[in-house]
PDB file of C-alpha atoms and ligand atoms in Angstrom:
ATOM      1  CA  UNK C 318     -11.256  -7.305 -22.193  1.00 79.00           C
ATOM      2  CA  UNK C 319      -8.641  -9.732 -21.237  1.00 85.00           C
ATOM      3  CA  UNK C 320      -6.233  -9.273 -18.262  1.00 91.00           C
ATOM      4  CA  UNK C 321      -2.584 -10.576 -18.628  1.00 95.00           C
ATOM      5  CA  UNK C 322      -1.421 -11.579 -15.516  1.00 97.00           C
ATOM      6  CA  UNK C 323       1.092  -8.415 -15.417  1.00 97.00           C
ATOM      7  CA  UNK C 324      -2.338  -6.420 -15.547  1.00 97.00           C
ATOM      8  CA  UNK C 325      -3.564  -7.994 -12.643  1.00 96.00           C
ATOM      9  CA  UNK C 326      -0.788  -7.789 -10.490  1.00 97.00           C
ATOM     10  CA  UNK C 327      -0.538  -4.355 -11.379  1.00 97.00           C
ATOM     11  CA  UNK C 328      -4.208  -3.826 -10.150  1.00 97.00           C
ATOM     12  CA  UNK C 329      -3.290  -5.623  -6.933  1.00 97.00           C
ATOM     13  CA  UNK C 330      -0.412  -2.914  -6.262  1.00 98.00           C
ATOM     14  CA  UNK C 331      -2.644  -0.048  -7.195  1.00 98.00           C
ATOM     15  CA  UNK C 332      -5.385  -2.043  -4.440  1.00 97.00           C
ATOM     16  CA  UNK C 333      -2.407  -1.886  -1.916  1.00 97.00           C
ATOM     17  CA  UNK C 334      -1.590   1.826  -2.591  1.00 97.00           C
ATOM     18  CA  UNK C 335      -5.277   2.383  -2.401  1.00 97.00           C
ATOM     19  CA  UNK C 336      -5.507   0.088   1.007  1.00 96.00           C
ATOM     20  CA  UNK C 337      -2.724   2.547   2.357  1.00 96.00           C
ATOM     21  CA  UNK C 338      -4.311   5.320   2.374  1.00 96.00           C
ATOM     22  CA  UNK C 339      -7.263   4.018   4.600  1.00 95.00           C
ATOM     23  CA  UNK C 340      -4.289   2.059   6.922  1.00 96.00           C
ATOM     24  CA  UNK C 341      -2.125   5.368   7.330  1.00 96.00           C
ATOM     25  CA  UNK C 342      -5.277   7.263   8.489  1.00 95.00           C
ATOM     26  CA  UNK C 343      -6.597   4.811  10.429  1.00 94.00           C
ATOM     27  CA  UNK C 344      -3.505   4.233  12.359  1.00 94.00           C
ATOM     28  CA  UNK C 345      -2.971   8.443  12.599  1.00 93.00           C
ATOM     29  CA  UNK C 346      -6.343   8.911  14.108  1.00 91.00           C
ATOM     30  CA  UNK C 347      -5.173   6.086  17.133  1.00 89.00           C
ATOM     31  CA  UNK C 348      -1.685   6.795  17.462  1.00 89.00           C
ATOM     32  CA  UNK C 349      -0.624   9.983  19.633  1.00 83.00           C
ATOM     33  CA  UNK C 350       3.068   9.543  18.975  1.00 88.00           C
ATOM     34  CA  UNK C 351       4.223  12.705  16.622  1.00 89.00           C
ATOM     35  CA  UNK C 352       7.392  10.678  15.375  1.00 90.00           C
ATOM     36  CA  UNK C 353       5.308   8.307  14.327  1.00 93.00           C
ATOM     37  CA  UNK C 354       2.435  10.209  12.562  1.00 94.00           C
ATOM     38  CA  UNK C 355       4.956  12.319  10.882  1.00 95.00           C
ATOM     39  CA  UNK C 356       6.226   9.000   9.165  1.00 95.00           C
ATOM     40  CA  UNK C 357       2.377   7.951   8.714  1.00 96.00           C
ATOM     41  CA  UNK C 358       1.842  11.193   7.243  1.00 96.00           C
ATOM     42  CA  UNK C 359       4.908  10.441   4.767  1.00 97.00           C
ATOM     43  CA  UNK C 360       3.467   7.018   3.663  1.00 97.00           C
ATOM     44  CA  UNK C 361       0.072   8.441   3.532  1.00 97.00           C
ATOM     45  CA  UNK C 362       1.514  10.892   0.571  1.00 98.00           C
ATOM     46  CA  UNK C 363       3.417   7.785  -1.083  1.00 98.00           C
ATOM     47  CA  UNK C 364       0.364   6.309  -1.170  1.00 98.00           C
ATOM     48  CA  UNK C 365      -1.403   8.647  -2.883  1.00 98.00           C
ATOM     49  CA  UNK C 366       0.933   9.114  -5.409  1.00 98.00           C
ATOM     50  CA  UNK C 367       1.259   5.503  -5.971  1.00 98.00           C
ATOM     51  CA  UNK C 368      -2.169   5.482  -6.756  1.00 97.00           C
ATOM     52  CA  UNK C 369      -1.952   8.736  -9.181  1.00 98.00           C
ATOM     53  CA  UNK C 370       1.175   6.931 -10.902  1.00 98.00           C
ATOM     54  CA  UNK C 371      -1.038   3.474 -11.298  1.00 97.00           C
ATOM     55  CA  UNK C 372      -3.749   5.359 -12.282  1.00 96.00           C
ATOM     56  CA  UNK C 373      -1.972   7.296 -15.397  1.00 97.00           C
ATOM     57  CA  UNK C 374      -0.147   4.124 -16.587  1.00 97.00           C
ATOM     58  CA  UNK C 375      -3.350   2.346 -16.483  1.00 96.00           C
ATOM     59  CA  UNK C 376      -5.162   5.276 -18.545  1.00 96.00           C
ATOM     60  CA  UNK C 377      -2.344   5.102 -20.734  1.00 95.00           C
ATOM     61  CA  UNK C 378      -3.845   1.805 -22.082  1.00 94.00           C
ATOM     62  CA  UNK C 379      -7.426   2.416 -22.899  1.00 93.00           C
ATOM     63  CA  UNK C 380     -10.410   3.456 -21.563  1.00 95.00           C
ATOM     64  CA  UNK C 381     -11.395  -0.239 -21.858  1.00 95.00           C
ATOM     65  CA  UNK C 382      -8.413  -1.726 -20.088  1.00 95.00           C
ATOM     66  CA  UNK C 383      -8.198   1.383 -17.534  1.00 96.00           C
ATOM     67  CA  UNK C 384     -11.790   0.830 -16.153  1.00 96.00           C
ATOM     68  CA  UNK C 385     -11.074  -2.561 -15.830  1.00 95.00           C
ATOM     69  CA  UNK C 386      -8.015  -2.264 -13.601  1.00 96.00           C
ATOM     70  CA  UNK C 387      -9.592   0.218 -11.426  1.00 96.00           C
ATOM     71  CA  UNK C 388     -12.460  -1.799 -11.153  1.00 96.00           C
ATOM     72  CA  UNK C 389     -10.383  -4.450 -10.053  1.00 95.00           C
ATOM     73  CA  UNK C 390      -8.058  -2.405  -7.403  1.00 96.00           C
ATOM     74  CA  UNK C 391     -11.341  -0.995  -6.058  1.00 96.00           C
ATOM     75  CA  UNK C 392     -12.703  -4.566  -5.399  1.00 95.00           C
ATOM     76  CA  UNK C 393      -9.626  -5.562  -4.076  1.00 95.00           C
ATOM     77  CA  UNK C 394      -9.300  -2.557  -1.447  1.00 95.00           C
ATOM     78  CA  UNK C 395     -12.866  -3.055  -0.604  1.00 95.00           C
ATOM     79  CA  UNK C 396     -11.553  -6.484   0.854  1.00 94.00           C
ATOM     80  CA  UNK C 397      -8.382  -5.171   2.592  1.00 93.00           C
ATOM     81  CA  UNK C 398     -10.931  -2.415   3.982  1.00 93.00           C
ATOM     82  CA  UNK C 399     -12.540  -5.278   5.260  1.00 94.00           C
ATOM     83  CA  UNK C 400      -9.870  -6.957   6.683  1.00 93.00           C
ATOM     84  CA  UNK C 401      -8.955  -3.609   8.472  1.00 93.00           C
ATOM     85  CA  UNK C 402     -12.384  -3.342  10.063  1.00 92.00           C
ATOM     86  CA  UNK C 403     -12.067  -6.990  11.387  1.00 93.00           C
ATOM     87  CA  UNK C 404      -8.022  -6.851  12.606  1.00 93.00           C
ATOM     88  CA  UNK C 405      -9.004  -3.337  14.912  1.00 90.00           C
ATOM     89  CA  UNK C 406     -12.148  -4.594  16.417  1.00 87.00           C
ATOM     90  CA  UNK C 407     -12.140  -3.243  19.767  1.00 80.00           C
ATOM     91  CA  UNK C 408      -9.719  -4.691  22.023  1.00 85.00           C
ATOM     92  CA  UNK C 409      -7.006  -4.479  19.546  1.00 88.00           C
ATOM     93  CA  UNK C 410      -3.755  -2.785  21.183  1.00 90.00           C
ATOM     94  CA  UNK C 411      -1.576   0.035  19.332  1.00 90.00           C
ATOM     95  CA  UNK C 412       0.904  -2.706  18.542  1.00 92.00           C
ATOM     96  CA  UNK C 413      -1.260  -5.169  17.564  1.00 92.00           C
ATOM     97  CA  UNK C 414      -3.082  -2.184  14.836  1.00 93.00           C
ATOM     98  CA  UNK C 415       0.610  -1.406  14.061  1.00 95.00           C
ATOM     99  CA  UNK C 416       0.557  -4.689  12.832  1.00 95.00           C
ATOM    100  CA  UNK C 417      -1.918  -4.192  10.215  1.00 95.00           C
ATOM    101  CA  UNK C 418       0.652  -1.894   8.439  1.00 96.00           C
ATOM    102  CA  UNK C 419       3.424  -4.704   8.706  1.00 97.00           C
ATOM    103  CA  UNK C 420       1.923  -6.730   6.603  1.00 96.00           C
ATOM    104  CA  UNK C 421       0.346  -4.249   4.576  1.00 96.00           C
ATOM    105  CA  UNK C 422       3.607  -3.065   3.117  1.00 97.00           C
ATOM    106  CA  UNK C 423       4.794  -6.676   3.240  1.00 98.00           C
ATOM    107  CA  UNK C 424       2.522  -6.888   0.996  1.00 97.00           C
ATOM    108  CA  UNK C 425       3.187  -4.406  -0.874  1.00 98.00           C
ATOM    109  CA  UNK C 426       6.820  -4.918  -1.438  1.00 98.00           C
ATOM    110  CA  UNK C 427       5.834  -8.421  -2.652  1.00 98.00           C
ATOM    111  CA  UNK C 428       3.304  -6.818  -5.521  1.00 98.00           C
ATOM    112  CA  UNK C 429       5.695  -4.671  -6.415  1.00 98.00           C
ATOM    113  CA  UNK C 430       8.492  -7.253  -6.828  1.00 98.00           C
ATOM    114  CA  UNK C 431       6.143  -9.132  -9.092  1.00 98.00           C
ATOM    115  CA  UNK C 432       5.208  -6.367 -11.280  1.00 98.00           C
ATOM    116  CA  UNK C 433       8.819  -5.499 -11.774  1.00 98.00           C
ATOM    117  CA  UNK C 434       9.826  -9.812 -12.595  1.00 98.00           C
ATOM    118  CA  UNK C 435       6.798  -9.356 -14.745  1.00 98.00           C
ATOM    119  CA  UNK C 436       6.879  -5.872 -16.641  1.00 98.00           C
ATOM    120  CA  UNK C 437      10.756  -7.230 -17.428  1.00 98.00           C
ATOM    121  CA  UNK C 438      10.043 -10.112 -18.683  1.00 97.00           C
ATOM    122  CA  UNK C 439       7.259  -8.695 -20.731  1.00 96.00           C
ATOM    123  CA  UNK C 440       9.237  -5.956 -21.860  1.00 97.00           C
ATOM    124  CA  UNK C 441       7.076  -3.065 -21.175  1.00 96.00           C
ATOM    125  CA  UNK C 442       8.923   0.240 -20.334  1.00 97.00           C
ATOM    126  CA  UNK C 443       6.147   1.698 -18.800  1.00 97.00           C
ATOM    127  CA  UNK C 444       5.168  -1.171 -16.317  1.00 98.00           C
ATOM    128  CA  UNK C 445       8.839  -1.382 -15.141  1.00 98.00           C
ATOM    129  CA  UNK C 446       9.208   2.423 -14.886  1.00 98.00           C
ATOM    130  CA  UNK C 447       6.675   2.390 -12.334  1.00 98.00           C
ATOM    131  CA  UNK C 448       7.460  -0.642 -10.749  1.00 98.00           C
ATOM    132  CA  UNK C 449      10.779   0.191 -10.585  1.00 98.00           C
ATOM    133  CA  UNK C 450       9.980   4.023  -8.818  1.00 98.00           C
ATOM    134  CA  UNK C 451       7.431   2.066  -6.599  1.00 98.00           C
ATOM    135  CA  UNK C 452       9.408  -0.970  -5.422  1.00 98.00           C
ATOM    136  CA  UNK C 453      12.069   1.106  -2.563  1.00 98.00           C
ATOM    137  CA  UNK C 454       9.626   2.928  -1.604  1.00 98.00           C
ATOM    138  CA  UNK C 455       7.801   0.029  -0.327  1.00 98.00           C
ATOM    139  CA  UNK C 456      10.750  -1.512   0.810  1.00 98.00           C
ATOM    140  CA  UNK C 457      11.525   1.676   2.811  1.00 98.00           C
ATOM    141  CA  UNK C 458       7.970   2.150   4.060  1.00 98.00           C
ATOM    142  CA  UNK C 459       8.400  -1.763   5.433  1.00 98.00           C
ATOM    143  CA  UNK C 460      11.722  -1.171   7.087  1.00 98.00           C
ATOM    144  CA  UNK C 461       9.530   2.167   8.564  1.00 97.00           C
ATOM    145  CA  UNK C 462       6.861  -0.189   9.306  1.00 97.00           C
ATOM    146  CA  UNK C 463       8.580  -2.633  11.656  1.00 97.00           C
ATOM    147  CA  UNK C 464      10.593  -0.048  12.974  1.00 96.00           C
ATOM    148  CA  UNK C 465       7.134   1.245  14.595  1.00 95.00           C
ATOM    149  CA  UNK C 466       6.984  -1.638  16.055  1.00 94.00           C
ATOM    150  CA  UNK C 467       9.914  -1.424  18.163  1.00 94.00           C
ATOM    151  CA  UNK C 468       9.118   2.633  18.644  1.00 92.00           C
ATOM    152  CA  UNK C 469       5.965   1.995  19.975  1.00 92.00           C
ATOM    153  CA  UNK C 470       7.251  -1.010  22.140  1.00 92.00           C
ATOM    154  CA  UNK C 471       9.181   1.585  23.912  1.00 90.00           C
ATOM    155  CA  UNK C 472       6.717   4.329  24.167  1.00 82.00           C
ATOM    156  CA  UNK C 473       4.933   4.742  28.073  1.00 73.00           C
ATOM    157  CA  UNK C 474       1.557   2.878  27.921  1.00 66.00           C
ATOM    158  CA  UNK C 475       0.051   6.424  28.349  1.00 57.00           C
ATOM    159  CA  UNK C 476       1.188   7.476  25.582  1.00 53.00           C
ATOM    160  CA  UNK C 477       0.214   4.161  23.520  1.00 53.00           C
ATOM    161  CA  UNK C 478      -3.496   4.122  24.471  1.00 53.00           C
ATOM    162  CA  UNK C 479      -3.853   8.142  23.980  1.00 47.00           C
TER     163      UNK C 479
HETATM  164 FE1  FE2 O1018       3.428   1.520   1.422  1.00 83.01          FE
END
């Protein structure tokens, strides 16, 4: 089957969503701050339902097309998975893992932008429904995101490195 590009940008979203799962939990399991896991906790179920609302509008066009797209998000997790391992080699500070989710939902917000320029222009309701639901929730989760930053600049270093 043949992607359009709105397909694969799509797939890159639903990689994202998919990415923040693994980011969310990684960064709960480190970070001893309950103000801050609460809000991981909160992206963590975003996340997830990103992924369930990806996953039904990809179903939604064929069993062909819908094992494609997965295929493709699953690749494309596998190598922000990757990335993850690399950026919190040991050594890495709190802030500097915090990081990771910065640009994580950076990235985010950019897919989703895309999908929604896209699913307009290509007139599909069902792309820009999602996109649509999807893209302030990103934008919130980045504005969460680099507000961690300055959070856990603040925090005691005993609580950081808990
Ligand atoms: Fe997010």
């Amino acid at each position: 089957v043949e992607l359009t590009l709105l397909h694969e940008k799509l797939s890159e979203a639903w990689a994202l969503a998919l990415a923040g799962v693994t980011v969310t939990e990684r960064l709960r399991q480190r970070l001893a701050d309950p103000g801050l896991a609460s809000e991981l906790a909160r992206m963590q179920r975003e996340a997830r339902e990103t992924h369930a609302r990806c996953h039904g509008v990809a179903s939604a066009l064929g069993v062909e097309l819908e094992d494609e797209l997965r295929a493709k998000a699953q690749r494309t997790r596998d190598k922000a998975a990757d990335m993850l391992l690399t950026w919190l080699k040991p050594g890495t500070d709190d802030l500097a893992a915090w990081t990771f989710l910065v640009m994580a939902e950076a990235a985010e917000v950019a897919a989703w932008r895309v999908v929604v320029r896209l699913a307009e222009d290509a007139e599909d309701e069902r792309f820009l429904g999602l996109a649509t639901w999807a893209l302030p929730i990103q934008e919130r989760h980045l504005e969460t995101a680099l507000e961690g930053c300055t959070r856990l600049a603040e925090l005691p270093a005993d609580v950081v490195n808990a």
